[in-house]
PDB file of C-alpha atoms and ligand atoms in Angstrom:
ATOM      1  CA  UNK H   1     -44.822  30.446  56.336  1.00 38.00           C
ATOM      2  CA  UNK H   2     -45.143  31.794  52.866  1.00 46.00           C
ATOM      3  CA  UNK H   3     -41.355  32.795  52.869  1.00 44.00           C
ATOM      4  CA  UNK H   4     -40.789  29.106  54.115  1.00 42.00           C
ATOM      5  CA  UNK H   5     -42.789  27.233  51.364  1.00 48.00           C
ATOM      6  CA  UNK H   6     -41.462  29.748  48.393  1.00 51.00           C
ATOM      7  CA  UNK H   7     -37.699  28.400  49.233  1.00 50.00           C
ATOM      8  CA  UNK H   8     -38.637  25.188  50.201  1.00 47.00           C
ATOM      9  CA  UNK H   9     -40.139  25.192  46.532  1.00 46.00           C
ATOM     10  CA  UNK H  10     -37.023  26.850  44.818  1.00 51.00           C
ATOM     11  CA  UNK H  11     -35.062  24.226  46.332  1.00 46.00           C
ATOM     12  CA  UNK H  12     -36.886  21.264  44.686  1.00 43.00           C
ATOM     13  CA  UNK H  13     -36.481  23.187  41.362  1.00 50.00           C
ATOM     14  CA  UNK H  14     -33.027  23.249  41.787  1.00 41.00           C
ATOM     15  CA  UNK H  15     -32.379  19.463  43.127  1.00 45.00           C
ATOM     16  CA  UNK H  16     -34.711  18.518  40.040  1.00 41.00           C
ATOM     17  CA  UNK H  17     -32.742  20.776  37.712  1.00 40.00           C
ATOM     18  CA  UNK H  18     -29.840  19.338  38.603  1.00 44.00           C
ATOM     19  CA  UNK H  19     -31.295  15.745  38.347  1.00 39.00           C
ATOM     20  CA  UNK H  20     -32.003  16.445  35.166  1.00 41.00           C
ATOM     21  CA  UNK H  21     -28.809  17.701  34.046  1.00 38.00           C
ATOM     22  CA  UNK H  22     -27.506  14.842  35.519  1.00 37.00           C
ATOM     23  CA  UNK H  23     -29.309  12.929  33.175  1.00 41.00           C
ATOM     24  CA  UNK H  24     -28.772  14.653  30.225  1.00 37.00           C
ATOM     25  CA  UNK H  25     -25.131  14.751  30.619  1.00 40.00           C
ATOM     26  CA  UNK H  26     -24.327  11.350  31.169  1.00 36.00           C
ATOM     27  CA  UNK H  27     -27.674  10.539  28.010  1.00 37.00           C
ATOM     28  CA  UNK H  28     -24.315  12.646  25.823  1.00 37.00           C
ATOM     29  CA  UNK H  29     -21.672  10.074  27.179  1.00 36.00           C
ATOM     30  CA  UNK H  30     -23.517   7.125  26.643  1.00 36.00           C
ATOM     31  CA  UNK H  31     -24.088   8.108  22.837  1.00 36.00           C
ATOM     32  CA  UNK H  32     -20.855   8.708  22.894  1.00 35.00           C
ATOM     33  CA  UNK H  33     -19.832   5.413  23.499  1.00 33.00           C
ATOM     34  CA  UNK H  34     -17.670   5.564  26.623  1.00 33.00           C
ATOM     35  CA  UNK H  35     -19.764   5.193  29.674  1.00 33.00           C
ATOM     36  CA  UNK H  36     -21.661   2.501  30.811  1.00 34.00           C
ATOM     37  CA  UNK H  37     -24.868   1.608  31.618  1.00 33.00           C
ATOM     38  CA  UNK H  38     -24.395   0.922  35.667  1.00 35.00           C
ATOM     39  CA  UNK H  39     -22.145   3.621  35.426  1.00 34.00           C
ATOM     40  CA  UNK H  40     -24.879   5.794  34.548  1.00 36.00           C
ATOM     41  CA  UNK H  41     -27.144   4.806  37.503  1.00 38.00           C
ATOM     42  CA  UNK H  42     -24.867   5.179  40.528  1.00 40.00           C
ATOM     43  CA  UNK H  43     -23.173   8.321  39.685  1.00 44.00           C
ATOM     44  CA  UNK H  44     -23.477  11.899  39.114  1.00 45.00           C
ATOM     45  CA  UNK H  45     -20.767  14.650  36.746  1.00 50.00           C
ATOM     46  CA  UNK H  46     -20.618  16.565  40.372  1.00 59.00           C
ATOM     47  CA  UNK H  47     -19.432  13.789  42.784  1.00 76.00           C
ATOM     48  CA  UNK H  48     -17.395  11.194  40.374  1.00 82.00           C
ATOM     49  CA  UNK H  49     -17.379   7.689  42.170  1.00 69.00           C
ATOM     50  CA  UNK H  50     -14.324   6.320  43.277  1.00 73.00           C
ATOM     51  CA  UNK H  51     -12.025   5.151  40.426  1.00 77.00           C
ATOM     52  CA  UNK H  52     -14.184   6.919  37.431  1.00 73.00           C
ATOM     53  CA  UNK H  53     -10.789   7.270  35.792  1.00 71.00           C
ATOM     54  CA  UNK H  54     -10.477   3.375  35.011  1.00 71.00           C
ATOM     55  CA  UNK H  55     -13.445   3.181  32.953  1.00 64.00           C
ATOM     56  CA  UNK H  56     -13.225   6.863  31.635  1.00 71.00           C
ATOM     57  CA  UNK H  57      -9.910   6.982  30.393  1.00 63.00           C
ATOM     58  CA  UNK H  58      -8.393  10.892  29.103  1.00 58.00           C
ATOM     59  CA  UNK H  59      -7.509   8.821  25.994  1.00 56.00           C
ATOM     60  CA  UNK H  60     -10.938   7.401  25.884  1.00 64.00           C
ATOM     61  CA  UNK H  61     -11.315   7.479  21.834  1.00 58.00           C
ATOM     62  CA  UNK H  62     -13.532  10.146  21.522  1.00 63.00           C
ATOM     63  CA  UNK H  63     -11.718  12.046  23.495  1.00 62.00           C
ATOM     64  CA  UNK H  64      -8.259  10.945  21.745  1.00 64.00           C
ATOM     65  CA  UNK H  65      -8.928  13.330  18.322  1.00 66.00           C
ATOM     66  CA  UNK H  66      -9.428  16.305  21.066  1.00 70.00           C
ATOM     67  CA  UNK H  67      -6.612  16.094  22.912  1.00 79.00           C
ATOM     68  CA  UNK H  68      -4.125  18.642  22.778  1.00 83.00           C
ATOM     69  CA  UNK H  69      -0.664  18.125  21.387  1.00 89.00           C
ATOM     70  CA  UNK H  70      -1.463  14.235  21.008  1.00 88.00           C
ATOM     71  CA  UNK H  71      -0.503  12.297  17.990  1.00 91.00           C
ATOM     72  CA  UNK H  72       0.199   8.520  17.037  1.00 92.00           C
ATOM     73  CA  UNK H  73       2.143  10.038  14.096  1.00 95.00           C
ATOM     74  CA  UNK H  74       6.185   8.697  14.641  1.00 98.00           C
ATOM     75  CA  UNK H  75       9.761  10.245  12.983  1.00 98.00           C
ATOM     76  CA  UNK H  76      12.459   7.937  12.929  1.00 98.00           C
ATOM     77  CA  UNK H  77      15.475   7.417  11.057  1.00 97.00           C
ATOM     78  CA  UNK H  78      14.439   3.897   9.440  1.00 98.00           C
ATOM     79  CA  UNK H  79      10.211   4.465   9.616  1.00 98.00           C
ATOM     80  CA  UNK H  80       7.921   7.077   9.763  1.00 98.00           C
ATOM     81  CA  UNK H  81       3.731   6.874  10.924  1.00 98.00           C
ATOM     82  CA  UNK H  82       1.872   9.815   9.889  1.00 96.00           C
ATOM     83  CA  UNK H  83      -1.344  10.040  11.044  1.00 92.00           C
ATOM     84  CA  UNK H  84      -4.504  12.382   9.386  1.00 89.00           C
ATOM     85  CA  UNK H  85      -4.276  14.399  12.750  1.00 88.00           C
ATOM     86  CA  UNK H  86      -0.773  15.630  11.859  1.00 92.00           C
ATOM     87  CA  UNK H  87      -1.029  16.611   7.391  1.00 92.00           C
ATOM     88  CA  UNK H  88      -0.776  19.599   7.228  1.00 95.00           C
ATOM     89  CA  UNK H  89      -1.267  20.629   3.840  1.00 95.00           C
ATOM     90  CA  UNK H  90      -0.338  23.382   1.934  1.00 98.00           C
ATOM     91  CA  UNK H  91      -0.776  25.038  -1.872  1.00 98.00           C
ATOM     92  CA  UNK H  92       0.823  22.703  -3.960  1.00 98.00           C
ATOM     93  CA  UNK H  93       3.735  24.273  -6.374  1.00 94.00           C
ATOM     94  CA  UNK H  94       2.204  24.357 -10.151  1.00 96.00           C
ATOM     95  CA  UNK H  95      -0.904  23.266  -9.365  1.00 98.00           C
ATOM     96  CA  UNK H  96      -4.162  25.806  -9.404  1.00 98.00           C
ATOM     97  CA  UNK H  97      -6.793  25.585  -6.516  1.00 98.00           C
ATOM     98  CA  UNK H  98      -5.541  22.338  -4.995  1.00 98.00           C
ATOM     99  CA  UNK H  99      -4.153  21.574  -1.314  1.00 98.00           C
ATOM    100  CA  UNK H 100      -1.174  19.284  -0.671  1.00 98.00           C
ATOM    101  CA  UNK H 101       0.344  17.493   1.876  1.00 97.00           C
ATOM    102  CA  UNK H 102       3.753  15.397   1.334  1.00 98.00           C
ATOM    103  CA  UNK H 103       3.911  12.629   3.984  1.00 98.00           C
ATOM    104  CA  UNK H 104       7.278  11.355   2.467  1.00 98.00           C
ATOM    105  CA  UNK H 105      10.134  12.289   0.876  1.00 98.00           C
ATOM    106  CA  UNK H 106      13.532  12.602   0.183  1.00 98.00           C
ATOM    107  CA  UNK H 107      14.382  14.644   3.417  1.00 97.00           C
ATOM    108  CA  UNK H 108      13.035  11.565   5.327  1.00 96.00           C
ATOM    109  CA  UNK H 109      15.505   9.298   3.719  1.00 97.00           C
ATOM    110  CA  UNK H 110      13.367   8.077   0.564  1.00 98.00           C
ATOM    111  CA  UNK H 111      14.523   8.013  -2.593  1.00 98.00           C
ATOM    112  CA  UNK H 112      10.432   9.249  -3.781  1.00 98.00           C
ATOM    113  CA  UNK H 113       7.608  11.295  -2.792  1.00 98.00           C
ATOM    114  CA  UNK H 114       3.866  10.484  -1.857  1.00 98.00           C
ATOM    115  CA  UNK H 115       1.941  12.953  -0.849  1.00 98.00           C
ATOM    116  CA  UNK H 116      -2.013  13.700  -0.796  1.00 96.00           C
ATOM    117  CA  UNK H 117      -3.350  16.202  -2.983  1.00 97.00           C
ATOM    118  CA  UNK H 118      -6.798  17.907  -1.937  1.00 96.00           C
ATOM    119  CA  UNK H 119      -7.791  19.008  -5.919  1.00 98.00           C
ATOM    120  CA  UNK H 120     -10.707  22.033  -5.300  1.00 98.00           C
ATOM    121  CA  UNK H 121     -13.196  23.428  -7.190  1.00 98.00           C
ATOM    122  CA  UNK H 122     -11.266  23.835 -11.033  1.00 98.00           C
ATOM    123  CA  UNK H 123      -8.243  22.627 -10.098  1.00 98.00           C
ATOM    124  CA  UNK H 124      -5.382  21.320 -12.023  1.00 98.00           C
ATOM    125  CA  UNK H 125      -2.483  19.578 -11.636  1.00 98.00           C
ATOM    126  CA  UNK H 126       1.314  20.665 -12.184  1.00 98.00           C
ATOM    127  CA  UNK H 127       4.106  18.855 -14.466  1.00 98.00           C
ATOM    128  CA  UNK H 128       6.427  16.901 -11.857  1.00 98.00           C
ATOM    129  CA  UNK H 129      10.093  17.737 -13.024  1.00 98.00           C
ATOM    130  CA  UNK H 130      11.742  16.637 -15.513  1.00 98.00           C
ATOM    131  CA  UNK H 131      13.189  12.700 -15.620  1.00 98.00           C
ATOM    132  CA  UNK H 132      10.306  11.936 -12.735  1.00 98.00           C
ATOM    133  CA  UNK H 133       7.478   9.449 -13.331  1.00 98.00           C
ATOM    134  CA  UNK H 134       4.410   9.682 -11.314  1.00 98.00           C
ATOM    135  CA  UNK H 135       1.450   7.552 -10.100  1.00 99.00           C
ATOM    136  CA  UNK H 136      -1.421   8.954  -9.035  1.00 98.00           C
ATOM    137  CA  UNK H 137      -4.558   7.185  -7.460  1.00 97.00           C
ATOM    138  CA  UNK H 138      -8.023   8.020  -6.659  1.00 96.00           C
ATOM    139  CA  UNK H 139      -9.149   8.063  -2.976  1.00 96.00           C
ATOM    140  CA  UNK H 140     -12.454  10.255  -3.473  1.00 95.00           C
ATOM    141  CA  UNK H 141     -14.536  12.004  -6.018  1.00 96.00           C
ATOM    142  CA  UNK H 142     -13.624  12.242  -9.707  1.00 97.00           C
ATOM    143  CA  UNK H 143     -11.102  13.798 -12.136  1.00 98.00           C
ATOM    144  CA  UNK H 144     -10.283  13.710 -15.864  1.00 98.00           C
ATOM    145  CA  UNK H 145      -6.197  12.628 -17.004  1.00 98.00           C
ATOM    146  CA  UNK H 146      -5.669  14.029 -20.106  1.00 98.00           C
ATOM    147  CA  UNK H 147      -2.701  13.194 -22.095  1.00 92.00           C
ATOM    148  CA  UNK H 148      -0.616  14.953 -24.933  1.00 86.00           C
ATOM    149  CA  UNK H 149      -2.725  13.979 -27.943  1.00 88.00           C
ATOM    150  CA  UNK H 150      -6.401  14.823 -26.121  1.00 93.00           C
ATOM    151  CA  UNK H 151      -7.306  12.100 -25.507  1.00 95.00           C
ATOM    152  CA  UNK H 152      -9.291  11.961 -21.831  1.00 98.00           C
ATOM    153  CA  UNK H 153     -10.163   8.929 -18.932  1.00 98.00           C
ATOM    154  CA  UNK H 154     -12.111   9.490 -16.573  1.00 98.00           C
ATOM    155  CA  UNK H 155     -10.583   8.764 -13.216  1.00 98.00           C
ATOM    156  CA  UNK H 156     -13.112   7.362 -10.304  1.00 96.00           C
ATOM    157  CA  UNK H 157     -11.997   6.083  -6.726  1.00 96.00           C
ATOM    158  CA  UNK H 158     -10.110   3.031  -6.609  1.00 97.00           C
ATOM    159  CA  UNK H 159      -9.213   4.311 -10.494  1.00 97.00           C
ATOM    160  CA  UNK H 160      -4.937   5.116 -11.092  1.00 98.00           C
ATOM    161  CA  UNK H 161      -2.858   6.242 -13.376  1.00 98.00           C
ATOM    162  CA  UNK H 162       0.835   5.837 -13.952  1.00 98.00           C
ATOM    163  CA  UNK H 163       2.529   8.752 -16.314  1.00 98.00           C
ATOM    164  CA  UNK H 164       6.393   8.255 -17.809  1.00 98.00           C
ATOM    165  CA  UNK H 165       8.719  10.873 -17.254  1.00 98.00           C
ATOM    166  CA  UNK H 166       8.359  13.402 -19.359  1.00 98.00           C
ATOM    167  CA  UNK H 167       5.396  12.464 -20.557  1.00 97.00           C
ATOM    168  CA  UNK H 168       2.731  15.832 -20.678  1.00 97.00           C
ATOM    169  CA  UNK H 169      -0.622  15.068 -19.519  1.00 98.00           C
ATOM    170  CA  UNK H 170      -2.972  17.403 -16.694  1.00 98.00           C
ATOM    171  CA  UNK H 171      -4.737  15.718 -14.450  1.00 98.00           C
ATOM    172  CA  UNK H 172      -8.236  18.437 -14.249  1.00 98.00           C
ATOM    173  CA  UNK H 173     -11.105  18.177 -11.318  1.00 98.00           C
ATOM    174  CA  UNK H 174     -14.783  20.260 -11.844  1.00 97.00           C
ATOM    175  CA  UNK H 175     -15.902  19.923  -8.055  1.00 96.00           C
ATOM    176  CA  UNK H 176     -13.694  18.275  -5.635  1.00 95.00           C
ATOM    177  CA  UNK H 177     -11.154  15.270  -4.684  1.00 95.00           C
ATOM    178  CA  UNK H 178      -8.396  13.615  -3.409  1.00 96.00           C
ATOM    179  CA  UNK H 179      -5.192  11.996  -5.034  1.00 96.00           C
ATOM    180  CA  UNK H 180      -2.702   9.981  -3.143  1.00 97.00           C
ATOM    181  CA  UNK H 181       0.348  11.061  -5.817  1.00 98.00           C
ATOM    182  CA  UNK H 182       4.190   9.413  -6.099  1.00 98.00           C
ATOM    183  CA  UNK H 183       6.852  10.852  -7.877  1.00 99.00           C
ATOM    184  CA  UNK H 184       9.913   9.624  -8.211  1.00 98.00           C
ATOM    185  CA  UNK H 185      13.522  10.213 -10.726  1.00 98.00           C
ATOM    186  CA  UNK H 186      13.213   7.555 -12.816  1.00 98.00           C
ATOM    187  CA  UNK H 187      16.541   5.253 -12.917  1.00 98.00           C
ATOM    188  CA  UNK H 188      16.946   4.697 -16.711  1.00 98.00           C
ATOM    189  CA  UNK H 189      17.641   1.456 -17.789  1.00 97.00           C
ATOM    190  CA  UNK H 190      19.166   0.741 -21.910  1.00 96.00           C
ATOM    191  CA  UNK H 191      16.936  -0.162 -24.590  1.00 97.00           C
ATOM    192  CA  UNK H 192      13.866  -0.405 -21.654  1.00 98.00           C
ATOM    193  CA  UNK H 193      10.822   2.673 -21.548  1.00 98.00           C
ATOM    194  CA  UNK H 194       7.784   2.746 -19.266  1.00 98.00           C
ATOM    195  CA  UNK H 195       4.190   3.531 -20.970  1.00 98.00           C
ATOM    196  CA  UNK H 196       1.112   5.380 -19.684  1.00 97.00           C
ATOM    197  CA  UNK H 197      -0.614   3.239 -17.121  1.00 98.00           C
ATOM    198  CA  UNK H 198      -5.084   4.014 -16.987  1.00 98.00           C
ATOM    199  CA  UNK H 199      -6.484   1.442 -15.077  1.00 98.00           C
ATOM    200  CA  UNK H 200      -8.597   0.464 -11.810  1.00 98.00           C
ATOM    201  CA  UNK H 201      -7.725  -1.583  -8.743  1.00 98.00           C
ATOM    202  CA  UNK H 202     -10.471  -4.143  -9.555  1.00 97.00           C
ATOM    203  CA  UNK H 203      -9.793  -5.089 -12.630  1.00 98.00           C
ATOM    204  CA  UNK H 204      -6.211  -6.153 -11.142  1.00 98.00           C
ATOM    205  CA  UNK H 205      -6.179 -10.349 -11.150  1.00 97.00           C
ATOM    206  CA  UNK H 206      -4.978 -11.731  -7.617  1.00 97.00           C
ATOM    207  CA  UNK H 207      -1.380 -13.506  -7.465  1.00 97.00           C
ATOM    208  CA  UNK H 208      -0.562 -15.714  -5.996  1.00 93.00           C
ATOM    209  CA  UNK H 209       1.494 -15.186  -2.841  1.00 94.00           C
ATOM    210  CA  UNK H 210       3.563 -18.658  -1.991  1.00 93.00           C
ATOM    211  CA  UNK H 211       3.037 -18.760   1.955  1.00 92.00           C
ATOM    212  CA  UNK H 212       1.093 -16.079   2.526  1.00 97.00           C
ATOM    213  CA  UNK H 213      -2.132 -15.404   2.852  1.00 96.00           C
ATOM    214  CA  UNK H 214      -3.072 -11.806   2.132  1.00 97.00           C
ATOM    215  CA  UNK H 215      -3.978 -11.435  -1.536  1.00 98.00           C
ATOM    216  CA  UNK H 216      -2.066  -9.595  -3.573  1.00 98.00           C
ATOM    217  CA  UNK H 217      -1.964  -7.114  -6.378  1.00 98.00           C
ATOM    218  CA  UNK H 218      -0.177  -5.420  -8.328  1.00 98.00           C
ATOM    219  CA  UNK H 219      -0.940  -2.316  -9.655  1.00 98.00           C
ATOM    220  CA  UNK H 220       1.560  -1.884 -12.743  1.00 98.00           C
ATOM    221  CA  UNK H 221       3.415  -4.182 -15.470  1.00 98.00           C
ATOM    222  CA  UNK H 222       5.910  -6.216 -13.367  1.00 97.00           C
ATOM    223  CA  UNK H 223       8.116  -6.414 -16.069  1.00 97.00           C
ATOM    224  CA  UNK H 224      12.106  -4.512 -15.795  1.00 98.00           C
ATOM    225  CA  UNK H 225      10.778  -1.064 -16.904  1.00 98.00           C
ATOM    226  CA  UNK H 226       9.357  -0.580 -14.281  1.00 98.00           C
ATOM    227  CA  UNK H 227      11.322   0.724 -11.664  1.00 98.00           C
ATOM    228  CA  UNK H 228       8.008   0.603  -9.157  1.00 98.00           C
ATOM    229  CA  UNK H 229       5.214  -0.895  -8.427  1.00 99.00           C
ATOM    230  CA  UNK H 230       1.732  -0.109  -6.671  1.00 98.00           C
ATOM    231  CA  UNK H 231       0.442  -3.575  -4.529  1.00 98.00           C
ATOM    232  CA  UNK H 232      -1.964  -3.483  -2.799  1.00 98.00           C
ATOM    233  CA  UNK H 233      -2.733  -5.902  -0.245  1.00 98.00           C
ATOM    234  CA  UNK H 234      -6.037  -7.452   1.517  1.00 98.00           C
ATOM    235  CA  UNK H 235      -5.895  -9.142   4.618  1.00 98.00           C
ATOM    236  CA  UNK H 236      -9.483 -10.196   6.946  1.00 98.00           C
ATOM    237  CA  UNK H 237      -8.891  -9.667  10.350  1.00 98.00           C
ATOM    238  CA  UNK H 238      -7.163 -12.178  12.469  1.00 98.00           C
ATOM    239  CA  UNK H 239      -4.515 -12.284   9.394  1.00 98.00           C
ATOM    240  CA  UNK H 240      -1.647 -11.590   9.394  1.00 98.00           C
ATOM    241  CA  UNK H 241       1.989 -11.206   7.377  1.00 98.00           C
ATOM    242  CA  UNK H 242       4.262 -14.420   7.947  1.00 98.00           C
ATOM    243  CA  UNK H 243       7.647 -12.951   6.284  1.00 98.00           C
ATOM    244  CA  UNK H 244       8.608 -11.010   9.664  1.00 98.00           C
ATOM    245  CA  UNK H 245      10.652  -9.023   6.587  1.00 98.00           C
ATOM    246  CA  UNK H 246      13.250  -7.518   6.440  1.00 98.00           C
ATOM    247  CA  UNK H 247      14.421  -6.306   2.749  1.00 98.00           C
ATOM    248  CA  UNK H 248      16.705  -3.643   0.661  1.00 98.00           C
ATOM    249  CA  UNK H 249      13.574  -2.184  -1.001  1.00 98.00           C
ATOM    250  CA  UNK H 250      11.479   1.240  -0.312  1.00 98.00           C
ATOM    251  CA  UNK H 251       7.851   1.477   0.861  1.00 98.00           C
ATOM    252  CA  UNK H 252       5.063   4.178   1.457  1.00 98.00           C
ATOM    253  CA  UNK H 253       1.954   3.071   2.262  1.00 98.00           C
ATOM    254  CA  UNK H 254      -1.196   4.299   2.275  1.00 96.00           C
ATOM    255  CA  UNK H 255      -4.188   2.880   4.963  1.00 95.00           C
ATOM    256  CA  UNK H 256      -7.196   2.295   2.574  1.00 96.00           C
ATOM    257  CA  UNK H 257      -9.195   0.474   5.335  1.00 95.00           C
ATOM    258  CA  UNK H 258      -9.309  -1.424   8.425  1.00 94.00           C
ATOM    259  CA  UNK H 259      -7.120  -1.467  10.940  1.00 94.00           C
ATOM    260  CA  UNK H 260      -4.009  -3.423  13.027  1.00 97.00           C
ATOM    261  CA  UNK H 261      -1.232  -3.626  14.239  1.00 98.00           C
ATOM    262  CA  UNK H 262       2.117  -2.820  12.544  1.00 98.00           C
ATOM    263  CA  UNK H 263       5.281  -3.433  13.314  1.00 98.00           C
ATOM    264  CA  UNK H 264       8.326  -1.289  12.182  1.00 99.00           C
ATOM    265  CA  UNK H 265      11.562  -1.598  13.871  1.00 98.00           C
ATOM    266  CA  UNK H 266      11.685  -2.696  17.793  1.00 98.00           C
ATOM    267  CA  UNK H 267       8.196  -0.366  17.861  1.00 98.00           C
ATOM    268  CA  UNK H 268       4.457  -1.843  17.543  1.00 98.00           C
ATOM    269  CA  UNK H 269       2.104   0.692  16.056  1.00 98.00           C
ATOM    270  CA  UNK H 270      -1.815   0.636  16.380  1.00 96.00           C
ATOM    271  CA  UNK H 271      -2.512   1.986  12.688  1.00 94.00           C
ATOM    272  CA  UNK H 272      -5.815   2.722  10.602  1.00 92.00           C
ATOM    273  CA  UNK H 273      -7.399   3.589   7.693  1.00 92.00           C
ATOM    274  CA  UNK H 274      -5.969   7.362   6.600  1.00 93.00           C
ATOM    275  CA  UNK H 275      -2.282   6.337   8.294  1.00 93.00           C
ATOM    276  CA  UNK H 276       0.334   6.833   6.173  1.00 96.00           C
ATOM    277  CA  UNK H 277       3.842   4.906   7.109  1.00 98.00           C
ATOM    278  CA  UNK H 278       7.175   4.924   5.397  1.00 98.00           C
ATOM    279  CA  UNK H 279       9.984   2.422   5.556  1.00 99.00           C
ATOM    280  CA  UNK H 280      13.285   2.598   4.765  1.00 98.00           C
ATOM    281  CA  UNK H 281      15.509  -0.173   3.445  1.00 98.00           C
ATOM    282  CA  UNK H 282      16.490  -3.089   5.787  1.00 98.00           C
ATOM    283  CA  UNK H 283      13.523  -1.893   8.366  1.00 98.00           C
ATOM    284  CA  UNK H 284      11.979  -5.205  10.350  1.00 98.00           C
ATOM    285  CA  UNK H 285       8.050  -4.606   9.603  1.00 98.00           C
ATOM    286  CA  UNK H 286       4.830  -6.830  10.339  1.00 98.00           C
ATOM    287  CA  UNK H 287       1.541  -6.128  10.088  1.00 98.00           C
ATOM    288  CA  UNK H 288      -1.482  -8.391  11.593  1.00 98.00           C
ATOM    289  CA  UNK H 289      -5.411  -7.274  10.447  1.00 98.00           C
ATOM    290  CA  UNK H 290      -7.210  -6.932  13.653  1.00 97.00           C
ATOM    291  CA  UNK H 291     -10.622  -5.450  13.952  1.00 93.00           C
ATOM    292  CA  UNK H 292     -13.853  -6.191  12.351  1.00 93.00           C
ATOM    293  CA  UNK H 293     -12.930  -5.772   8.925  1.00 93.00           C
ATOM    294  CA  UNK H 294     -10.545  -5.628   5.964  1.00 96.00           C
ATOM    295  CA  UNK H 295      -7.404  -4.616   5.702  1.00 96.00           C
ATOM    296  CA  UNK H 296      -6.989  -3.008   2.371  1.00 97.00           C
ATOM    297  CA  UNK H 297      -3.473  -0.686   2.393  1.00 98.00           C
ATOM    298  CA  UNK H 298      -1.858   0.356  -0.410  1.00 98.00           C
ATOM    299  CA  UNK H 299       1.874  -0.221  -0.910  1.00 98.00           C
ATOM    300  CA  UNK H 300       4.601   1.679  -3.021  1.00 99.00           C
ATOM    301  CA  UNK H 301       7.985  -1.182  -3.280  1.00 99.00           C
ATOM    302  CA  UNK H 302      10.753  -0.144  -5.287  1.00 98.00           C
ATOM    303  CA  UNK H 303      11.807  -2.578  -7.883  1.00 98.00           C
ATOM    304  CA  UNK H 304      13.923  -4.220 -11.178  1.00 98.00           C
ATOM    305  CA  UNK H 305      16.472  -2.688 -10.397  1.00 98.00           C
ATOM    306  CA  UNK H 306      20.189  -3.489  -8.770  1.00 97.00           C
ATOM    307  CA  UNK H 307      21.009  -1.848  -5.375  1.00 96.00           C
ATOM    308  CA  UNK H 308      24.575  -1.206  -6.117  1.00 96.00           C
TER     309      UNK H 308
HETATM  310  O1  UGY S 401       5.845  -6.708  -0.662  1.00 95.32           O
HETATM  311  C1  UGY S 401       6.680  -6.510   0.331  1.00 95.32           C
HETATM  312  O2  UGY S 401       7.988  -5.857   0.763  1.00 95.32           O
HETATM  313  C2  UGY S 401       5.666  -6.378   1.258  1.00 95.32           C
HETATM  314  N1  UGY S 401       4.480  -7.353   1.574  1.00 95.32           N
HETATM  315  N2  UGY S 401       5.769  -5.543   2.804  1.00 95.32           N
HETATM  316  C3  UGY S 401       4.739  -5.068   3.018  1.00 95.32           C
HETATM  317  O3  UGY S 401       3.378  -5.427   3.570  1.00 95.32           O
HETATM  318  N3  UGY S 401       5.573  -3.833   4.835  1.00 95.32           N
HETATM  319 MN1   MN S 402       7.914  -5.636   2.208  1.00 95.32          MN
END
């Protein structure tokens, strides 16, 4: 009799334990945001209800990052999307204590490089190759830029600098910071030279964009000496490019904020902050902002030179 009581008690304990585990499991799932309340009340992890994958897809947002081998990155002959899970960092040549990930380079068909530089404690930049101009934009942290005359500038997030070719300078970082850097071989024009620029996005005027709704700021002077410019483009959710662009210029893009859909050639890509895009000349391109917050992206564009 005593034995029967004991085993009934053990069975009850087991039942209560499995109930608790069931609750715990779905409590966690709910926090992760992919388990609906009605679903919770009718199921237990050991016996999944019919069609449960419909509401818990393998590619649910929280699982996406951990799915083996999955990436949104794409590489085509006329465009590339490079998403953060694909970034590969290694020590940047000539820089100290800095890791770099080249996201766009001539190997992809571009005439420029775009890279992310992660500067660590007591780090310092190296010089660009001879005749190469450099543009850097601070995405995170603070750096100190010093030019050959000894003049120093503190660059914080949203600040940037353009360094003409062969201008000696150094970028130093005491703690840690992240930069996006563009470099290209300067296309010299007789009687023109570029000058160093140090500024920040919020100090730039919003420019007129006839027939378009996005807000545009240009970070460099529009004068003919400069062979590229960097645009900052803002879209409110629901806004999109009116022109379905096809043009001779190349682009390197970094999404700074927001999310939306980018059309590149015949493909349509969901994109979000942190994504980088390479657009070759003449690739059809179009963007629509979605989500609940504004999209802001930073865009390299070669300008002011005859394409012949
Ligand atoms: O200026 C541009 O070419 C820009 N509107 N392109 C783009 O956003 N893809
Ligand atoms: Mn364009």
